[in-house]
């Protein structure tokens, strides 16, 4: 697994499109002048999909930052399918783009296509998510968050939430996991469990855990099933806000009060999550910043120019409790 502790600090993004395989969503190609008569950098970017508000904000940040930088952007939506991303990357190689960037659907299965990019002398930048690879020279750097630390921060947030709520007794936790095999799902669960096992092994227990695929529909469906099999759940840890919002619908449908009968901690910090928190339905949110576009463009420029960059460029993030929600809500631009 990629050791995310060896890397630096930032926030990143990209924009526009490419002719992909028929199974992938083609958003077209946008070109902007780089000024001064020089040839614009051509960037091929493969996005995971559009499964959440966070992902939409991330895509918008990449597109606007590429336009601002004057890059020619070829943007592909993989619709959460690894095969679509591999097809997109191979397309970018065939088109001889200057740099390839992508946010991988899952962590494994990338060696072959990354070796093809390396053979074509096209540098690859990972965004948001890490990969497992037999050769770390197959990509230049990663621009994104420390998901394991986000999991730890979520556990610390739950400690605050339980104290504020005056909760006594056993904590029975339902966990809504992200997409199976995706770095944030693996690492957020790992970080949360680290704190739980080290400091709360006698009073906290995860009684149900299943993927909701980072979607609201998935969160609603899985939470409804959790409540059937474990009606005494009193805490929900959701790997993203969209699943938490879907779960809230299921909790209310079951006649319970989200934020009171079931305390909720989630990760992301999108505007809809803050709305739910301001309404008392989410108790705490750990931020994961999606606005990676500007730093990504800086990295692309350096990589294209042959400059050395850090192996990990991390985003800056904060944590928010329910009492901060109303003040923080106006600052949410995504």
GROMACS .gro file of C-alpha atoms in nm:
model
  334
    1UNK     CA    1   0.000   0.000   0.000
    2UNK     CA    2   0.128   0.349  -0.075
    3UNK     CA    3   0.284   0.499   0.236
    4UNK     CA    4   0.103   0.835   0.248
    5UNK     CA    5   0.330   0.959   0.532
    6UNK     CA    6   0.624   1.029   0.298
    7UNK     CA    7   0.467   1.327   0.123
    8UNK     CA    8   0.395   1.723   0.142
    9UNK     CA    9   0.101   1.981   0.137
   10UNK     CA   10  -0.146   2.142  -0.115
   11UNK     CA   11  -0.482   2.123  -0.304
   12UNK     CA   12  -0.530   2.032  -0.672
   13UNK     CA   13  -0.751   2.011  -0.992
   14UNK     CA   14  -0.805   1.973  -1.380
   15UNK     CA   15  -1.069   2.024  -1.662
   16UNK     CA   16  -1.232   1.931  -2.000
   17UNK     CA   17  -1.223   1.602  -2.204
   18UNK     CA   18  -1.123   1.328  -2.449
   19UNK     CA   19  -1.246   1.071  -2.700
   20UNK     CA   20  -1.276   0.766  -2.478
   21UNK     CA   21  -1.385   0.411  -2.529
   22UNK     CA   22  -1.760   0.387  -2.589
   23UNK     CA   23  -1.823   0.267  -2.232
   24UNK     CA   24  -1.678   0.582  -2.075
   25UNK     CA   25  -1.841   0.923  -2.057
   26UNK     CA   26  -1.679   1.169  -2.301
   27UNK     CA   27  -1.706   1.534  -2.195
   28UNK     CA   28  -1.519   1.674  -2.496
   29UNK     CA   29  -1.192   1.868  -2.509
   30UNK     CA   30  -1.126   2.228  -2.411
   31UNK     CA   31  -0.829   2.437  -2.512
   32UNK     CA   32  -0.710   2.766  -2.366
   33UNK     CA   33  -0.425   2.986  -2.486
   34UNK     CA   34  -0.121   2.980  -2.259
   35UNK     CA   35  -0.013   3.325  -2.378
   36UNK     CA   36   0.322   3.446  -2.509
   37UNK     CA   37   0.292   3.233  -2.821
   38UNK     CA   38   0.411   2.919  -2.640
   39UNK     CA   39   0.244   2.583  -2.689
   40UNK     CA   40  -0.014   2.508  -2.420
   41UNK     CA   41   0.044   2.205  -2.200
   42UNK     CA   42  -0.199   1.925  -2.283
   43UNK     CA   43  -0.325   1.746  -1.974
   44UNK     CA   44  -0.525   1.424  -1.982
   45UNK     CA   45  -0.737   1.384  -1.666
   46UNK     CA   46  -0.944   1.078  -1.576
   47UNK     CA   47  -1.196   1.136  -1.297
   48UNK     CA   48  -1.348   0.858  -1.085
   49UNK     CA   49  -1.704   0.966  -1.164
   50UNK     CA   50  -1.968   1.197  -1.023
   51UNK     CA   51  -2.087   0.993  -0.727
   52UNK     CA   52  -2.104   1.276  -0.474
   53UNK     CA   53  -2.110   1.649  -0.414
   54UNK     CA   54  -1.742   1.627  -0.322
   55UNK     CA   55  -1.654   1.471  -0.657
   56UNK     CA   56  -1.849   1.734  -0.851
   57UNK     CA   57  -1.662   2.010  -0.667
   58UNK     CA   58  -1.334   1.833  -0.737
   59UNK     CA   59  -1.407   1.809  -1.110
   60UNK     CA   60  -1.514   2.174  -1.125
   61UNK     CA   61  -1.193   2.279  -0.948
   62UNK     CA   62  -0.979   2.085  -1.196
   63UNK     CA   63  -1.161   2.228  -1.497
   64UNK     CA   64  -1.154   2.590  -1.382
   65UNK     CA   65  -0.789   2.571  -1.274
   66UNK     CA   66  -0.683   2.420  -1.608
   67UNK     CA   67  -0.863   2.700  -1.791
   68UNK     CA   68  -0.702   2.962  -1.568
   69UNK     CA   69  -0.358   2.807  -1.629
   70UNK     CA   70  -0.413   2.808  -2.006
   71UNK     CA   71  -0.379   2.430  -2.043
   72UNK     CA   72  -0.549   2.212  -2.302
   73UNK     CA   73  -0.753   1.975  -2.088
   74UNK     CA   74  -0.885   1.637  -2.194
   75UNK     CA   75  -1.130   1.525  -1.925
   76UNK     CA   76  -1.293   1.185  -1.884
   77UNK     CA   77  -1.557   1.065  -1.637
   78UNK     CA   78  -1.493   0.694  -1.564
   79UNK     CA   79  -1.837   0.646  -1.409
   80UNK     CA   80  -1.672   0.460  -1.118
   81UNK     CA   81  -1.537   0.183  -1.343
   82UNK     CA   82  -1.167   0.101  -1.348
   83UNK     CA   83  -1.183  -0.034  -1.703
   84UNK     CA   84  -1.306   0.305  -1.822
   85UNK     CA   85  -1.013   0.480  -1.656
   86UNK     CA   86  -0.764   0.240  -1.810
   87UNK     CA   87  -0.920   0.301  -2.154
   88UNK     CA   88  -0.899   0.677  -2.096
   89UNK     CA   89  -0.534   0.663  -1.994
   90UNK     CA   90  -0.449   0.453  -2.300
   91UNK     CA   91  -0.631   0.707  -2.512
   92UNK     CA   92  -0.423   0.986  -2.360
   93UNK     CA   93  -0.106   0.789  -2.434
   94UNK     CA   94  -0.214   0.743  -2.797
   95UNK     CA   95  -0.288   1.117  -2.822
   96UNK     CA   96   0.060   1.195  -2.682
   97UNK     CA   97  -0.059   1.434  -2.413
   98UNK     CA   98   0.212   1.607  -2.210
   99UNK     CA   99   0.097   1.490  -1.864
  100UNK     CA  100  -0.161   1.238  -1.740
  101UNK     CA  101  -0.342   1.285  -1.407
  102UNK     CA  102  -0.612   1.064  -1.259
  103UNK     CA  103  -0.800   0.987  -0.940
  104UNK     CA  104  -0.800   0.606  -0.926
  105UNK     CA  105  -1.125   0.419  -0.868
  106UNK     CA  106  -0.945   0.148  -0.667
  107UNK     CA  107  -0.590   0.103  -0.541
  108UNK     CA  108  -0.485  -0.209  -0.736
  109UNK     CA  109  -0.454  -0.311  -1.101
  110UNK     CA  110  -0.264  -0.014  -1.247
  111UNK     CA  111   0.085  -0.146  -1.318
  112UNK     CA  112   0.031  -0.242  -1.683
  113UNK     CA  113  -0.116   0.089  -1.799
  114UNK     CA  114   0.129   0.294  -1.591
  115UNK     CA  115   0.418   0.106  -1.750
  116UNK     CA  116   0.273   0.199  -2.091
  117UNK     CA  117   0.269   0.566  -1.991
  118UNK     CA  118   0.626   0.545  -1.864
  119UNK     CA  119   0.740   0.376  -2.189
  120UNK     CA  120   0.578   0.665  -2.379
  121UNK     CA  121   0.768   0.911  -2.154
  122UNK     CA  122   0.445   1.070  -2.029
  123UNK     CA  123   0.461   1.160  -1.657
  124UNK     CA  124   0.167   1.054  -1.440
  125UNK     CA  125   0.030   1.247  -1.139
  126UNK     CA  126  -0.218   1.087  -0.898
  127UNK     CA  127  -0.489   1.308  -0.750
  128UNK     CA  128  -0.702   1.251  -0.441
  129UNK     CA  129  -0.636   0.876  -0.416
  130UNK     CA  130  -0.332   0.647  -0.396
  131UNK     CA  131  -0.248   0.324  -0.577
  132UNK     CA  132  -0.057   0.007  -0.494
  133UNK     CA  133   0.218  -0.050  -0.748
  134UNK     CA  134   0.524  -0.271  -0.783
  135UNK     CA  135   0.729   0.030  -0.895
  136UNK     CA  136   0.671   0.374  -0.741
  137UNK     CA  137   0.859   0.538  -1.027
  138UNK     CA  138   0.551   0.470  -1.243
  139UNK     CA  139   0.398   0.791  -1.109
  140UNK     CA  140   0.560   1.120  -1.010
  141UNK     CA  141   0.356   1.238  -0.712
  142UNK     CA  142   0.018   1.231  -0.542
  143UNK     CA  143  -0.187   1.542  -0.468
  144UNK     CA  144  -0.447   1.466  -0.202
  145UNK     CA  145  -0.544   1.400   0.157
  146UNK     CA  146  -0.422   1.172   0.435
  147UNK     CA  147  -0.724   0.943   0.456
  148UNK     CA  148  -0.586   0.739   0.746
  149UNK     CA  149  -0.553   1.057   0.949
  150UNK     CA  150  -0.907   1.155   0.850
  151UNK     CA  151  -1.024   0.827   1.005
  152UNK     CA  152  -0.834   0.903   1.324
  153UNK     CA  153  -0.981   1.254   1.331
  154UNK     CA  154  -1.331   1.107   1.288
  155UNK     CA  155  -1.273   0.890   1.596
  156UNK     CA  156  -1.155   1.195   1.792
  157UNK     CA  157  -1.460   1.383   1.666
  158UNK     CA  158  -1.683   1.103   1.795
  159UNK     CA  159  -1.523   1.137   2.138
  160UNK     CA  160  -1.625   1.506   2.142
  161UNK     CA  161  -1.973   1.428   2.012
  162UNK     CA  162  -2.033   1.163   2.280
  163UNK     CA  163  -1.914   1.400   2.553
  164UNK     CA  164  -2.138   1.683   2.427
  165UNK     CA  165  -2.437   1.448   2.409
  166UNK     CA  166  -2.368   1.322   2.761
  167UNK     CA  167  -2.369   0.966   2.632
  168UNK     CA  168  -2.302   0.695   2.891
  169UNK     CA  169  -2.260   0.326   2.827
  170UNK     CA  170  -2.176   0.114   2.525
  171UNK     CA  171  -2.127   0.270   2.184
  172UNK     CA  172  -2.268   0.054   1.905
  173UNK     CA  173  -2.137   0.184   1.574
  174UNK     CA  174  -2.267   0.135   1.222
  175UNK     CA  175  -2.004   0.214   0.958
  176UNK     CA  176  -2.092   0.318   0.604
  177UNK     CA  177  -1.782   0.239   0.401
  178UNK     CA  178  -1.679   0.399   0.075
  179UNK     CA  179  -1.630   0.211  -0.252
  180UNK     CA  180  -1.476  -0.132  -0.193
  181UNK     CA  181  -1.106  -0.129  -0.277
  182UNK     CA  182  -1.082   0.252  -0.292
  183UNK     CA  183  -0.805   0.421  -0.093
  184UNK     CA  184  -1.034   0.648   0.114
  185UNK     CA  185  -1.253   0.354   0.216
  186UNK     CA  186  -0.956   0.140   0.321
  187UNK     CA  187  -0.764   0.414   0.497
  188UNK     CA  188  -1.051   0.595   0.673
  189UNK     CA  189  -1.166   0.264   0.822
  190UNK     CA  190  -0.807   0.186   0.925
  191UNK     CA  191  -0.751   0.521   1.099
  192UNK     CA  192  -1.082   0.507   1.286
  193UNK     CA  193  -1.014   0.152   1.405
  194UNK     CA  194  -0.663   0.246   1.521
  195UNK     CA  195  -0.806   0.493   1.773
  196UNK     CA  196  -1.098   0.269   1.866
  197UNK     CA  197  -0.878  -0.034   1.934
  198UNK     CA  198  -0.614   0.165   2.123
  199UNK     CA  199  -0.845   0.366   2.349
  200UNK     CA  200  -1.203   0.237   2.331
  201UNK     CA  201  -1.183  -0.141   2.292
  202UNK     CA  202  -1.406  -0.193   2.597
  203UNK     CA  203  -1.682   0.058   2.517
  204UNK     CA  204  -1.691   0.104   2.136
  205UNK     CA  205  -1.791  -0.170   1.896
  206UNK     CA  206  -1.859  -0.165   1.521
  207UNK     CA  207  -2.167  -0.386   1.498
  208UNK     CA  208  -2.235  -0.335   1.126
  209UNK     CA  209  -2.012  -0.224   0.839
  210UNK     CA  210  -2.085  -0.225   0.467
  211UNK     CA  211  -2.012  -0.019   0.156
  212UNK     CA  212  -2.259   0.247   0.048
  213UNK     CA  213  -2.033   0.323  -0.253
  214UNK     CA  214  -1.999   0.691  -0.152
  215UNK     CA  215  -2.355   0.764  -0.278
  216UNK     CA  216  -2.668   0.896  -0.107
  217UNK     CA  217  -2.877   0.613  -0.250
  218UNK     CA  218  -2.625   0.360  -0.120
  219UNK     CA  219  -2.616   0.523   0.222
  220UNK     CA  220  -2.995   0.516   0.250
  221UNK     CA  221  -3.029   0.155   0.138
  222UNK     CA  222  -2.751   0.018   0.359
  223UNK     CA  223  -2.856   0.217   0.665
  224UNK     CA  224  -3.212   0.086   0.630
  225UNK     CA  225  -3.071  -0.267   0.635
  226UNK     CA  226  -2.851  -0.185   0.936
  227UNK     CA  227  -3.154  -0.066   1.132
  228UNK     CA  228  -3.337  -0.388   1.055
  229UNK     CA  229  -3.051  -0.610   1.175
  230UNK     CA  230  -2.917  -0.381   1.451
  231UNK     CA  231  -3.202  -0.161   1.580
  232UNK     CA  232  -2.997  -0.063   1.887
  233UNK     CA  233  -2.723   0.114   1.685
  234UNK     CA  234  -2.656   0.452   1.847
  235UNK     CA  235  -2.369   0.589   1.635
  236UNK     CA  236  -2.310   0.616   1.261
  237UNK     CA  237  -1.965   0.672   1.113
  238UNK     CA  238  -2.003   0.752   0.742
  239UNK     CA  239  -1.699   0.769   0.513
  240UNK     CA  240  -1.854   1.067   0.333
  241UNK     CA  241  -2.131   1.325   0.374
  242UNK     CA  242  -2.343   1.196   0.087
  243UNK     CA  243  -2.380   0.852   0.246
  244UNK     CA  244  -2.458   1.022   0.579
  245UNK     CA  245  -2.733   1.228   0.415
  246UNK     CA  246  -2.882   0.914   0.259
  247UNK     CA  247  -2.861   0.740   0.597
  248UNK     CA  248  -3.048   1.030   0.761
  249UNK     CA  249  -3.342   0.956   0.533
  250UNK     CA  250  -3.342   0.591   0.643
  251UNK     CA  251  -3.312   0.686   1.010
  252UNK     CA  252  -3.608   0.923   0.986
  253UNK     CA  253  -3.812   0.664   0.797
  254UNK     CA  254  -3.749   0.425   1.088
  255UNK     CA  255  -3.898   0.680   1.329
  256UNK     CA  256  -3.568   0.779   1.488
  257UNK     CA  257  -3.403   1.120   1.519
  258UNK     CA  258  -3.066   1.157   1.341
  259UNK     CA  259  -2.820   1.351   1.556
  260UNK     CA  260  -3.002   1.249   1.876
  261UNK     CA  261  -3.112   0.885   1.875
  262UNK     CA  262  -2.824   0.804   1.644
  263UNK     CA  263  -2.519   1.031   1.665
  264UNK     CA  264  -2.354   1.088   1.327
  265UNK     CA  265  -1.995   1.167   1.230
  266UNK     CA  266  -1.899   1.192   0.863
  267UNK     CA  267  -1.613   1.302   0.639
  268UNK     CA  268  -1.597   1.557   0.353
  269UNK     CA  269  -1.744   1.892   0.450
  270UNK     CA  270  -1.964   1.959   0.149
  271UNK     CA  271  -2.235   2.224   0.175
  272UNK     CA  272  -2.523   1.976   0.205
  273UNK     CA  273  -2.340   1.812   0.494
  274UNK     CA  274  -2.317   2.146   0.671
  275UNK     CA  275  -2.687   2.209   0.608
  276UNK     CA  276  -2.768   1.878   0.776
  277UNK     CA  277  -2.533   1.964   1.061
  278UNK     CA  278  -2.693   2.308   1.106
  279UNK     CA  279  -3.027   2.127   1.137
  280UNK     CA  280  -2.887   1.905   1.413
  281UNK     CA  281  -2.890   1.589   1.201
  282UNK     CA  282  -2.512   1.543   1.172
  283UNK     CA  283  -2.307   1.592   1.487
  284UNK     CA  284  -1.956   1.639   1.346
  285UNK     CA  285  -1.774   1.655   1.013
  286UNK     CA  286  -1.409   1.596   0.930
  287UNK     CA  287  -1.314   1.803   0.626
  288UNK     CA  288  -1.161   1.656   0.309
  289UNK     CA  289  -1.085   1.944   0.073
  290UNK     CA  290  -1.191   1.879  -0.290
  291UNK     CA  291  -1.047   2.200  -0.436
  292UNK     CA  292  -0.729   2.044  -0.568
  293UNK     CA  293  -0.723   2.218  -0.907
  294UNK     CA  294  -0.483   2.509  -0.850
  295UNK     CA  295  -0.208   2.298  -0.689
  296UNK     CA  296  -0.252   2.026  -0.948
  297UNK     CA  297  -0.185   2.276  -1.224
  298UNK     CA  298   0.127   2.397  -1.042
  299UNK     CA  299   0.248   2.037  -1.018
  300UNK     CA  300   0.169   1.969  -1.385
  301UNK     CA  301   0.374   2.274  -1.486
  302UNK     CA  302   0.670   2.160  -1.275
  303UNK     CA  303   0.649   1.799  -1.394
  304UNK     CA  304   0.625   1.907  -1.758
  305UNK     CA  305   0.930   2.128  -1.708
  306UNK     CA  306   1.132   1.844  -1.558
  307UNK     CA  307   1.138   1.986  -1.206
  308UNK     CA  308   1.154   1.757  -0.906
  309UNK     CA  309   0.840   1.752  -0.687
  310UNK     CA  310   0.757   1.599  -0.352
  311UNK     CA  311   0.615   1.245  -0.346
  312UNK     CA  312   0.301   1.362  -0.167
  313UNK     CA  313   0.136   1.704  -0.175
  314UNK     CA  314  -0.123   1.713   0.105
  315UNK     CA  315  -0.435   1.926   0.133
  316UNK     CA  316  -0.513   2.150   0.430
  317UNK     CA  317  -0.824   2.046   0.624
  318UNK     CA  318  -1.026   2.127   0.938
  319UNK     CA  319  -1.281   1.961   1.168
  320UNK     CA  320  -1.626   2.100   1.250
  321UNK     CA  321  -1.866   2.029   1.535
  322UNK     CA  322  -2.238   2.097   1.537
  323UNK     CA  323  -2.205   2.428   1.723
  324UNK     CA  324  -1.981   2.558   1.443
  325UNK     CA  325  -2.215   2.460   1.161
  326UNK     CA  326  -2.415   2.781   1.117
  327UNK     CA  327  -2.108   3.003   1.119
  328UNK     CA  328  -1.918   2.772   0.885
  329UNK     CA  329  -2.205   2.711   0.640
  330UNK     CA  330  -2.166   3.040   0.448
  331UNK     CA  331  -1.803   2.952   0.380
  332UNK     CA  332  -1.895   2.627   0.201
  333UNK     CA  333  -1.858   2.701  -0.169
  334UNK     CA  334  -1.906   2.339  -0.276
   0.00000   0.00000   0.00000
